Backbone as CSV, one residue per row, in Angstrom:
resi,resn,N_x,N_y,N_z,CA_x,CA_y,CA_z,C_x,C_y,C_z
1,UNK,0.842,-1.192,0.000,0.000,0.000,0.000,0.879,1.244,0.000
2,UNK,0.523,2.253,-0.853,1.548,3.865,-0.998,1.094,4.342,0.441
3,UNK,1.934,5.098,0.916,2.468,5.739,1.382,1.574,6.898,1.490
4,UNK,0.582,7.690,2.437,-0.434,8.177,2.370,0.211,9.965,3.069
5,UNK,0.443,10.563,2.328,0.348,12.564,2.958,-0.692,12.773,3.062
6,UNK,-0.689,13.108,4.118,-2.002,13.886,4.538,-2.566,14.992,5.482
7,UNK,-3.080,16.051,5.024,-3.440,17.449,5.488,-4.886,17.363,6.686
8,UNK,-4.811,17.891,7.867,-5.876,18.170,8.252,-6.206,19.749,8.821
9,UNK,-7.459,19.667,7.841,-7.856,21.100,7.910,-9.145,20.986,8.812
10,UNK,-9.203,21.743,9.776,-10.213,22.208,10.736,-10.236,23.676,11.425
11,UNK,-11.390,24.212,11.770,-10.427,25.879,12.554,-10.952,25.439,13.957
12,UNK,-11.033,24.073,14.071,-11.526,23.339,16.067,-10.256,22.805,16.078
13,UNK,-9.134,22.779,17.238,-8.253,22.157,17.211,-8.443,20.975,18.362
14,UNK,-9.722,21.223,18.926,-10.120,19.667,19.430,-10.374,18.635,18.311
15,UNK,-11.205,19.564,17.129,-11.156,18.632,15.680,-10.278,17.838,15.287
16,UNK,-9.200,18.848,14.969,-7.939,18.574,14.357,-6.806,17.354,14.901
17,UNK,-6.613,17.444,16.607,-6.556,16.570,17.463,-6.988,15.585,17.498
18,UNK,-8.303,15.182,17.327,-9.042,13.707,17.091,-8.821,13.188,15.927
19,UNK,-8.619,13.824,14.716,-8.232,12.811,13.509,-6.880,13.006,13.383
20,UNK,-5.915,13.528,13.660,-4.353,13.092,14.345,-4.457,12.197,15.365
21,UNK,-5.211,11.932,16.291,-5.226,10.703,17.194,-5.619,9.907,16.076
22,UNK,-6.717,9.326,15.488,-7.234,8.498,14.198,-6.141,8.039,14.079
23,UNK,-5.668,9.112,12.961,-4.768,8.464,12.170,-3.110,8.092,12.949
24,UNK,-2.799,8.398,13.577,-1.876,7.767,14.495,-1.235,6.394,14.906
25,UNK,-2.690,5.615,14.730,-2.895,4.174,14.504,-2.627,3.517,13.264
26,UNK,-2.615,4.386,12.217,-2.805,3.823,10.759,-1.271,4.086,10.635
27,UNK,-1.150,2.974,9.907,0.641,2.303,8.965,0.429,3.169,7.907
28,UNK,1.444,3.426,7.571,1.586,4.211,5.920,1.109,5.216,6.390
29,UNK,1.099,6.489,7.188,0.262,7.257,7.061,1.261,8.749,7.988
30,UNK,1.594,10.016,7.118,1.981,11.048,7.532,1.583,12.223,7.375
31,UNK,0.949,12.547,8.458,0.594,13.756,8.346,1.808,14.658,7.898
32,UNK,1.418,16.071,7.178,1.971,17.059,6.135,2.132,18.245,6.931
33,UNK,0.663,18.455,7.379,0.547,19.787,8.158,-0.732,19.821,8.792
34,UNK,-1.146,20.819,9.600,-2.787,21.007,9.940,-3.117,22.527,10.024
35,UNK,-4.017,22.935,9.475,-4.791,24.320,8.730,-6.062,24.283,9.609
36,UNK,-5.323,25.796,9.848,-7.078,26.330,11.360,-7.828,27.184,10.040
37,UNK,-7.815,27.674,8.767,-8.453,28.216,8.001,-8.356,27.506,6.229
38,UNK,-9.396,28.209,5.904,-9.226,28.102,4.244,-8.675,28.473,3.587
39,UNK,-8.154,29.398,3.515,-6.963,30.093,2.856,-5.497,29.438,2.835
40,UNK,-5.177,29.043,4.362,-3.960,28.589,5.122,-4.243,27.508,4.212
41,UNK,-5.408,26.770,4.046,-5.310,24.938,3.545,-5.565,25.528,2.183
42,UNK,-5.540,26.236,1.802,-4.987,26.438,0.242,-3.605,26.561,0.002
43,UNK,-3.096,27.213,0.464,-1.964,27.288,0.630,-1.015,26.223,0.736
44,UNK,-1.520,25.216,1.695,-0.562,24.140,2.478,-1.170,23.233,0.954
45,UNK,-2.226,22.600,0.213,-2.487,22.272,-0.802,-1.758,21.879,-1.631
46,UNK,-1.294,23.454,-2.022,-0.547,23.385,-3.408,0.876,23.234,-3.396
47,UNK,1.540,23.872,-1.890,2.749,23.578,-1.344,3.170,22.388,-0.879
48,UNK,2.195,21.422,-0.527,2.340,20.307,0.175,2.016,18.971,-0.786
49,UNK,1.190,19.341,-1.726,0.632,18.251,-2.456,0.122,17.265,-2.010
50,UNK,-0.702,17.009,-0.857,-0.748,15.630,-0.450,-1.554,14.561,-0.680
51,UNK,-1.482,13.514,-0.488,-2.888,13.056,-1.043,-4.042,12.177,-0.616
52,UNK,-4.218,12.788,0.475,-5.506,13.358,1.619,-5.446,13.895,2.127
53,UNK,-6.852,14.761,2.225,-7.284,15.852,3.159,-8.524,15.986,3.738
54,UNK,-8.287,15.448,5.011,-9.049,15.455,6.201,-10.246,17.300,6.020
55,UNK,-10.876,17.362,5.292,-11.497,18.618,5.422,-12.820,19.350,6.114
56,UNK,-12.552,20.044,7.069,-13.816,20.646,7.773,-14.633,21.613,6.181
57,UNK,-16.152,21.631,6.908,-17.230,22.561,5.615,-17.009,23.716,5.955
58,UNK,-17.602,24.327,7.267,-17.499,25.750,7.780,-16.492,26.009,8.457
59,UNK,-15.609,27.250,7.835,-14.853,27.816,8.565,-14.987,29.330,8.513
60,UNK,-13.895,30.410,8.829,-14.079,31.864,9.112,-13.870,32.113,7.389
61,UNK,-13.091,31.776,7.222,-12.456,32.218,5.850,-13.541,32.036,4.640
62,UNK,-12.801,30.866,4.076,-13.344,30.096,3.008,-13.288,28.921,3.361
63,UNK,-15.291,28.125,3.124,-15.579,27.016,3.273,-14.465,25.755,2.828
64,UNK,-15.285,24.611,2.975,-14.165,23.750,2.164,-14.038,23.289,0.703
65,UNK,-15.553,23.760,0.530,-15.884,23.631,-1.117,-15.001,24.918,-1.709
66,UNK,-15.240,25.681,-1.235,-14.115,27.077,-1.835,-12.799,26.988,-1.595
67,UNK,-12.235,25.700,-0.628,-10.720,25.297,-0.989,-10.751,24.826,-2.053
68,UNK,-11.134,23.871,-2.310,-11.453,22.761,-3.256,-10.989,23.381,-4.784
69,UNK,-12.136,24.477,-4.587,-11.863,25.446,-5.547,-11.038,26.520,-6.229
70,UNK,-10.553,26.827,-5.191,-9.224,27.333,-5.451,-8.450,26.961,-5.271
71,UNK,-7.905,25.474,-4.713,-6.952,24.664,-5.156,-6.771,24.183,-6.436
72,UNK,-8.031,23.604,-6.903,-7.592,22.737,-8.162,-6.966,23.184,-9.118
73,UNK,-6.762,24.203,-9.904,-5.738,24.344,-10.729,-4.892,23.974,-10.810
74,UNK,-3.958,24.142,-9.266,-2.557,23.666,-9.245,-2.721,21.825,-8.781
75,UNK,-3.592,21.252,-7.388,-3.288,20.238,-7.274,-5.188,19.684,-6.719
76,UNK,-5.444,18.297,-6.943,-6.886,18.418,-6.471,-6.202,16.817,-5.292
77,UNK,-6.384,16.962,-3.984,-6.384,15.713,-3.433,-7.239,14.758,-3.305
78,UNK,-7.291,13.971,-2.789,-8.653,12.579,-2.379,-8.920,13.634,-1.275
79,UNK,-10.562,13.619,-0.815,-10.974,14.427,0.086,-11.848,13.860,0.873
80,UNK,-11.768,13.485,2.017,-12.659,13.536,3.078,-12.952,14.337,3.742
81,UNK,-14.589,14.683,3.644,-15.007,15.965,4.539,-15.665,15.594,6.322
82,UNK,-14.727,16.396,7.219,-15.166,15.962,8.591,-16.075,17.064,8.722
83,UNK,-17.140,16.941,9.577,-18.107,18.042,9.694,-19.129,17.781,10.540
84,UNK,-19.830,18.890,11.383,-20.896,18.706,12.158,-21.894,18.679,11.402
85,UNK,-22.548,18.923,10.532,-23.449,18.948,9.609,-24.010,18.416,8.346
86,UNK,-24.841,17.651,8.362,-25.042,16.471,7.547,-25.449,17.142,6.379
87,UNK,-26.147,18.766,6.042,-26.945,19.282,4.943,-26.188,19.384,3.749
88,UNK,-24.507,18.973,3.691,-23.616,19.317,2.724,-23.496,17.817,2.212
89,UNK,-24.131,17.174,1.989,-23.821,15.666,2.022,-23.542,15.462,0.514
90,UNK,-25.399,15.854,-0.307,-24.884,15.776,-1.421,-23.968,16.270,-2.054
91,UNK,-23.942,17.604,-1.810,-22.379,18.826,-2.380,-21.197,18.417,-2.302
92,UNK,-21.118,17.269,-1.628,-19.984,17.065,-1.302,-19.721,15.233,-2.310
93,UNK,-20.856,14.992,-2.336,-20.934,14.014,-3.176,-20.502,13.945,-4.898
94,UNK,-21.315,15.944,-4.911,-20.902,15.990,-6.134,-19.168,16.335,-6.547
95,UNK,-18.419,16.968,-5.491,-17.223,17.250,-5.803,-16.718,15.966,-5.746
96,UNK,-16.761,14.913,-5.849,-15.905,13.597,-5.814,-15.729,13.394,-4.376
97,UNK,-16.093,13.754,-3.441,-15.560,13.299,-1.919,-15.453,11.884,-2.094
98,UNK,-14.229,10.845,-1.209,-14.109,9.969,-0.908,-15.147,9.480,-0.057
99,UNK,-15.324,10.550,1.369,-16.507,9.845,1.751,-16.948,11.689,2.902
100,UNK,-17.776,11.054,4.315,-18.518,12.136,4.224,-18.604,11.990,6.016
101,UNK,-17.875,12.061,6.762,-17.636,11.718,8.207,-18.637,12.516,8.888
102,UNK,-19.685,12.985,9.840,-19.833,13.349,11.207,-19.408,13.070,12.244
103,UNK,-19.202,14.299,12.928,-18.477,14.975,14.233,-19.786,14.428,15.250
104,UNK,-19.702,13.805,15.978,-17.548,13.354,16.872,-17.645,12.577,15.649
105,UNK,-16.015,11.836,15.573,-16.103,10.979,14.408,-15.859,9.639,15.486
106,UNK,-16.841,8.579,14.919,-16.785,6.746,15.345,-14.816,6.179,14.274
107,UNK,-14.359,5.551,15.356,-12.997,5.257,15.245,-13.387,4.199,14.356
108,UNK,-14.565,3.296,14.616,-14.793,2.494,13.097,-14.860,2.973,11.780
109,UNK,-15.718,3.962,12.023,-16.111,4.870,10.657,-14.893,5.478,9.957
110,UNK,-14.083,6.206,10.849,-12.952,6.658,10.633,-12.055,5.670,9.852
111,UNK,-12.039,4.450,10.004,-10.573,3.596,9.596,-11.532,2.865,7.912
112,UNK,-12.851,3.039,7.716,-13.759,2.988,6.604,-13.191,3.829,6.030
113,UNK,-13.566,5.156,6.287,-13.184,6.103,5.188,-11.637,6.051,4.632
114,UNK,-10.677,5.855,5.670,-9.444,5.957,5.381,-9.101,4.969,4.583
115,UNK,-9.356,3.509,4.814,-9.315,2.551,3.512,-10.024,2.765,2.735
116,UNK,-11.118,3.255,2.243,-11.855,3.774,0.920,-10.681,4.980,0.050
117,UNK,-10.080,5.964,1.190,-9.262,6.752,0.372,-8.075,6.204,-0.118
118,UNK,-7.929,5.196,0.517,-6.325,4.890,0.559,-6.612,3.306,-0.566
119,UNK,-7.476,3.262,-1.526,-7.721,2.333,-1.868,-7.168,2.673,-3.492
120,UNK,-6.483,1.854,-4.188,-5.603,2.233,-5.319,-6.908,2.704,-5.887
121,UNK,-6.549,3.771,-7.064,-7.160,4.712,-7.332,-6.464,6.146,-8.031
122,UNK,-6.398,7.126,-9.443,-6.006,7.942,-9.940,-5.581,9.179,-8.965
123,UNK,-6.765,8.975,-8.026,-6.250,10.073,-7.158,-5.259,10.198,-6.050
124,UNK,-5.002,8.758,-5.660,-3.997,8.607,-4.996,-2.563,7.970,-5.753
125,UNK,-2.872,7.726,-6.766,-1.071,7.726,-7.346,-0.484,8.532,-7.938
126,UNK,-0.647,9.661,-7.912,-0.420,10.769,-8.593,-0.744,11.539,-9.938
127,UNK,-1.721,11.421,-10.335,-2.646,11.808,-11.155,-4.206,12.843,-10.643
128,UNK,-3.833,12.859,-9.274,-4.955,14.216,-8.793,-4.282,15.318,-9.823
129,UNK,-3.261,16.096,-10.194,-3.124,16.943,-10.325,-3.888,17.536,-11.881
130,UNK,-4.573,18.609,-11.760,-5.915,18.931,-12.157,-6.536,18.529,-12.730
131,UNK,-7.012,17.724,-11.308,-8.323,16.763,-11.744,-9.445,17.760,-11.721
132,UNK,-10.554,17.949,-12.272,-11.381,18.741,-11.891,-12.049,18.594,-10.676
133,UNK,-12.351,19.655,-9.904,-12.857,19.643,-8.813,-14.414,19.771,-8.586
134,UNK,-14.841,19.756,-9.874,-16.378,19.472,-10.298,-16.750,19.017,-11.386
135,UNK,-17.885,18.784,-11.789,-17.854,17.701,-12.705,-19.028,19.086,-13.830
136,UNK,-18.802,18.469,-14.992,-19.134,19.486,-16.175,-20.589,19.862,-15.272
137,UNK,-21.359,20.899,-16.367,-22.815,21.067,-16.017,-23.773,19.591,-16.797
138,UNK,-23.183,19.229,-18.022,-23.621,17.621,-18.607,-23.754,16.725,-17.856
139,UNK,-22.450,16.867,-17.040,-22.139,15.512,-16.007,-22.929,15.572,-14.704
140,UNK,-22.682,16.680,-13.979,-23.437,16.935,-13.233,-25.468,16.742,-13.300
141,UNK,-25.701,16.704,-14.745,-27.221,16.857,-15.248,-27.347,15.309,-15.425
142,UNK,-26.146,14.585,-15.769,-26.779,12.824,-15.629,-26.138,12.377,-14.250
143,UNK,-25.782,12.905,-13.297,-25.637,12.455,-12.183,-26.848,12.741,-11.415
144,UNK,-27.355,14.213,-11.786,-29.199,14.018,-10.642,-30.013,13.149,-11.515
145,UNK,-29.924,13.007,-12.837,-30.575,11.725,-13.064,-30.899,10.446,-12.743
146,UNK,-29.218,10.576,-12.455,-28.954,8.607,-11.952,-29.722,8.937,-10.397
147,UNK,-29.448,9.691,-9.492,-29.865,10.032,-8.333,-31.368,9.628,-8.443
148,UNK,-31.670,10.526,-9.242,-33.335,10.516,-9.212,-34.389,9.185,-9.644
149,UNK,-33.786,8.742,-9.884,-33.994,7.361,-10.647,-33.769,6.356,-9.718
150,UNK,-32.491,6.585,-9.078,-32.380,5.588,-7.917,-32.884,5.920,-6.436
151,UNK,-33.374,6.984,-6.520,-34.034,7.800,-5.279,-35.427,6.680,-4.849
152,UNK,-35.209,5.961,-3.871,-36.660,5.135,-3.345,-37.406,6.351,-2.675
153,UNK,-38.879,6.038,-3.392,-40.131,7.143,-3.004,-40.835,5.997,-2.332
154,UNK,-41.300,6.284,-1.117,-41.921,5.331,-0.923,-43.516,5.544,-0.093
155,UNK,-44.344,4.569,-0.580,-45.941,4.970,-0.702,-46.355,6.110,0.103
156,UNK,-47.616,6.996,0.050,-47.916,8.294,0.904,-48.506,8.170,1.897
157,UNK,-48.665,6.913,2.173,-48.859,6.434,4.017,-47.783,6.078,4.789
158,UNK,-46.417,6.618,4.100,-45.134,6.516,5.178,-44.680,7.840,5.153
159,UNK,-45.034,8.794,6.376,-44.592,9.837,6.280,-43.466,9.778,7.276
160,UNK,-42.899,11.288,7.504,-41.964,11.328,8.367,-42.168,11.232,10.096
161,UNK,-41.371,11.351,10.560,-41.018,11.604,12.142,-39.799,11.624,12.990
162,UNK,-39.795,12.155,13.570,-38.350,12.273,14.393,-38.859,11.538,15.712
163,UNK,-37.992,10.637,16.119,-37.896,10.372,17.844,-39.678,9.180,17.673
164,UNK,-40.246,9.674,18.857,-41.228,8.929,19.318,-42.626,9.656,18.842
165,UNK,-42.353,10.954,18.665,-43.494,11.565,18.747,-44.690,11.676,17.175
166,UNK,-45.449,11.745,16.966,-46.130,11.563,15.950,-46.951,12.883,15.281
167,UNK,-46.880,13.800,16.728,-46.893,15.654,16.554,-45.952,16.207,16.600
168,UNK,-46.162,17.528,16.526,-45.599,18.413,17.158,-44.414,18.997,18.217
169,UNK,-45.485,18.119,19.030,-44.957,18.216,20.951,-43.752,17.248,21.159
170,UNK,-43.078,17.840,21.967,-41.756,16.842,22.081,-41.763,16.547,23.388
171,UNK,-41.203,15.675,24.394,-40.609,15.321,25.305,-39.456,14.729,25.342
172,UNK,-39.357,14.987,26.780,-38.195,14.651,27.498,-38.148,13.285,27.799
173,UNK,-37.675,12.217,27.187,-37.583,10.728,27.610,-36.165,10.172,28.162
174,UNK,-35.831,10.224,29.594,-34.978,9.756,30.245,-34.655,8.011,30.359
175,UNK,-34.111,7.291,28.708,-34.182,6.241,28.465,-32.566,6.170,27.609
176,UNK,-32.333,5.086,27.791,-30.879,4.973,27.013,-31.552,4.525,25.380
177,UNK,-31.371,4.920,24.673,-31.402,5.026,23.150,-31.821,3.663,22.513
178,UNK,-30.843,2.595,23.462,-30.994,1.351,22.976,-32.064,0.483,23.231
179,UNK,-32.446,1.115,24.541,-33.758,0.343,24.857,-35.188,0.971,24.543
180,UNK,-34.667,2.207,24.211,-36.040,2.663,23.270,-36.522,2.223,22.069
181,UNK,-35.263,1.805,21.234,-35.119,1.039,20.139,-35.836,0.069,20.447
182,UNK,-35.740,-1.049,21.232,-36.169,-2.124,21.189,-37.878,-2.142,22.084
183,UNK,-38.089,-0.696,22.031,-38.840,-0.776,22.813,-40.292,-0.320,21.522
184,UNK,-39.525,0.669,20.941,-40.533,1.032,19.222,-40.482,0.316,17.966
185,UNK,-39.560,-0.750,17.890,-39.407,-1.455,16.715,-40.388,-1.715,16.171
186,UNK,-41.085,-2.334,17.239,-42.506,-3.542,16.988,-43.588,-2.179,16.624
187,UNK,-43.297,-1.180,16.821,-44.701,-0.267,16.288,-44.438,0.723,15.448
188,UNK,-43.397,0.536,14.585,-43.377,1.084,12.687,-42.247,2.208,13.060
189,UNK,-41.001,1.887,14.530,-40.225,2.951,14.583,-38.608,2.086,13.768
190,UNK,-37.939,3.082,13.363,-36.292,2.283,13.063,-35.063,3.018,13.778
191,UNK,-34.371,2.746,13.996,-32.914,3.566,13.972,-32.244,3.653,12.976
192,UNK,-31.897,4.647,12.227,-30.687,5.183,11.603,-30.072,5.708,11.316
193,UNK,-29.496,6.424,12.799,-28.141,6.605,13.189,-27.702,6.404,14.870
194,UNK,-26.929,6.279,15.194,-26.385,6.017,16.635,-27.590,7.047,17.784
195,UNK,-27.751,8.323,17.024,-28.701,9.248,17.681,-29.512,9.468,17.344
196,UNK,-30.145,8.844,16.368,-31.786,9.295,15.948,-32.660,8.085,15.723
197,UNK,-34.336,7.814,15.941,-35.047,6.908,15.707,-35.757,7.460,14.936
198,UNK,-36.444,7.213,13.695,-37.659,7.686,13.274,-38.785,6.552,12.935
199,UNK,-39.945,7.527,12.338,-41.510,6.774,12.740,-41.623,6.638,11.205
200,UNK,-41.582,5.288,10.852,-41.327,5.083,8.988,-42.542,5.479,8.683
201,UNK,-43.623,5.504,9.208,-44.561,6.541,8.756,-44.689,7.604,7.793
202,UNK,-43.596,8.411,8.595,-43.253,9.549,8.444,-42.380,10.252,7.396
203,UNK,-41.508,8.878,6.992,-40.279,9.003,6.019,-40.845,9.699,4.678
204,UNK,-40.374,9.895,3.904,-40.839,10.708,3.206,-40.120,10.167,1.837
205,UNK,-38.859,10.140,1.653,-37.802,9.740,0.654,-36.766,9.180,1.567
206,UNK,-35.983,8.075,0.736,-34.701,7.786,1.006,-33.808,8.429,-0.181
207,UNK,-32.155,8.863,0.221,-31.642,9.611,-1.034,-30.531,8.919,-0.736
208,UNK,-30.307,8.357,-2.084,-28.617,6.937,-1.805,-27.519,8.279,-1.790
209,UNK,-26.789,7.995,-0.675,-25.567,8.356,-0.191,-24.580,7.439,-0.509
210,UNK,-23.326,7.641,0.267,-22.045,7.372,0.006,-22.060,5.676,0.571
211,UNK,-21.721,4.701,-0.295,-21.729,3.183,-0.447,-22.583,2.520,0.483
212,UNK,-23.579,2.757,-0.256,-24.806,2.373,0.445,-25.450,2.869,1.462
213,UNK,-25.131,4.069,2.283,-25.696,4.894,3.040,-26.672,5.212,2.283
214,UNK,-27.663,6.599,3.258,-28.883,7.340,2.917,-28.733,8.728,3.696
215,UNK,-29.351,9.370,2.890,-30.160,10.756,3.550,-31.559,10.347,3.835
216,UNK,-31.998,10.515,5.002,-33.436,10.324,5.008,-34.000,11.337,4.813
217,UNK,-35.224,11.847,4.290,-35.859,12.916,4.230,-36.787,12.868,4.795
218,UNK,-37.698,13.737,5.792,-38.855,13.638,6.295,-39.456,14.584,6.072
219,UNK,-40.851,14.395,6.260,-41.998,15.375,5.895,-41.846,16.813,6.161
220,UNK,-41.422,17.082,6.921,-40.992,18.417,6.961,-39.696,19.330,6.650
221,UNK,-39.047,18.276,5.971,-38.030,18.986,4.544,-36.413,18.476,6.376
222,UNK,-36.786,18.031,7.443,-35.505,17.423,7.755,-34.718,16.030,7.433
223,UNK,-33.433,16.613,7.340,-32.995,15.473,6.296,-31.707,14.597,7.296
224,UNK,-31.676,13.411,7.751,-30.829,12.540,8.445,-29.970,11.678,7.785
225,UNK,-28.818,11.529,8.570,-27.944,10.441,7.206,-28.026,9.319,8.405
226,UNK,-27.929,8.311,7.831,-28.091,7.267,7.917,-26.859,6.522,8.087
227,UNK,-26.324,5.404,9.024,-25.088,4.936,9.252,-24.982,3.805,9.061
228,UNK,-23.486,3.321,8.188,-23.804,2.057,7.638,-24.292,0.801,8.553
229,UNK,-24.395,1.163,9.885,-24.693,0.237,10.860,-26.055,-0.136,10.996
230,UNK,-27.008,0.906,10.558,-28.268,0.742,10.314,-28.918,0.728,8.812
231,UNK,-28.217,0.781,8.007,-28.806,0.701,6.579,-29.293,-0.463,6.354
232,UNK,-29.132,-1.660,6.873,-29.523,-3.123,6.432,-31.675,-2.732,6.810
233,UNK,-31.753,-2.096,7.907,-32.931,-1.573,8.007,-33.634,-0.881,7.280
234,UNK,-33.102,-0.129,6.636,-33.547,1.290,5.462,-33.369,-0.398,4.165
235,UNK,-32.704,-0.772,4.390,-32.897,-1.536,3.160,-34.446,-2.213,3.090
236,UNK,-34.599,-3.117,4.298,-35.695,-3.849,4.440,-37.206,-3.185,4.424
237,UNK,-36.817,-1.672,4.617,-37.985,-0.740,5.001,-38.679,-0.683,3.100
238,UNK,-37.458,-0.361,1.903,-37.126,-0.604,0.729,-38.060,-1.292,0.105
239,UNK,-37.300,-2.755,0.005,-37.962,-4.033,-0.237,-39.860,-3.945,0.435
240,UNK,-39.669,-3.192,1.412,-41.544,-3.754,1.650,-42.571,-2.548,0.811
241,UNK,-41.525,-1.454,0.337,-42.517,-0.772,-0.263,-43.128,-0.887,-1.224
């Protein structure tokens, strides 16, 4: 296996700290530098060449899609985006991301993505260099195709829901996660993700994510990603529609 450079850009240096612990564990693997802004990880980019980059979405400067962007001319890396926020999922799908982490990051998930990047591939043997960092407006127009096409709609008696509730009103349920799970299964609830249950009711769309993941969409335009730990569920939910 090559020999992996690699940049981590975050402006949290508790961030930045946790995927230097990550990767710490991993063989073949040297960190380059670490960037508290967008600008700075443009910079370190094109100077450093490396080929991964650990990348936060929001920062002070310029996002990470606007590194992206003003890197590629000179060099485009394999990119993993770390982030608190799941709403960049597809955007990030469309720039070629390797894959698509949430904060905190799972040390399983973490060593996934890193063998997905580190998996032979143009972008890691030296052939990133200007790769495009987006894909035509053509390409981009048969990629929401393929999306849309593979997008499961599923019947208009499964709407959305978050948690337990079936309104509005929320409560406070002082229960460990896991035994709530097993406690709503049996009455049309799922898990999918470590922190969220929803009421398949409620679901609205599934939207295929990154190797076999999902965005869930629910009735009221909130959208959840889904963890490969629970997708075998979103699958079965699938199949019964």
């Amino acid at each position: 296996m090559k020999e992996a450079r690699v940049l981590i850009v975050d402006d949290e240096a508790l961030a930045r700290e946790r995927v230097r612990t990550l990767l710490s564990s991993a063989p073949g693997v040297t960190v380059v530098g670490e960037c508290s802004g967008g600008r700075e990880a443009v910079e370190a980019i094109i100077a450093e060449r490396p080929d991964l980059v650990f990348l936060d979405v929001q920062m002070p400067d310029l996002n990470g899609f606007e590194v992206l962007e003003a890197a590629q001319p000179e060099w485009l890396p394999a990119v993993v985006f770390v982030t608190a926020y799941d709403e960049y999922a597809l955007k990030a799908f469309e720039v070629h991301a390797i894959d698509y982490l949430l904060k905190p990051v799972e040390p399983e998930r973490f060593r996934t993505a890193l063998a997905r990047a580190r998996a032979p591939k143009p972008s890691l043997t030296g052939n990133a260099r200007r790769a495009p960092a987006r894909a035509p407006r053509d390409s981009r127009a048969r990629q929401d195709s393929v999306r849309k096409a593979r997008r499961h709609r599923l019947d208009r008696s499964r709407r959305q829901a978050r948690a337990a509730a079936r309104g509005r009103e929320a409560h406070a349920v002082r229960i460990p996660l896991k035994r709530l799970e097993q406690r709503l299964g049996a009455h049309g609830f799922v898990r999918v993700h470590r922190s969220a249950i929803v009421n398949v009711e409620r679901i609205k769309e599934l939207e295929p994510w990154f190797h076999g993941e999902y965005v869930v969409v629910l009735k009221d335009g909130t959208k959840l990603t889904s963890s490969a730990a629970h997708s075998q569920a979103l699958h079965r939910i699938i199949d019964a529609s």
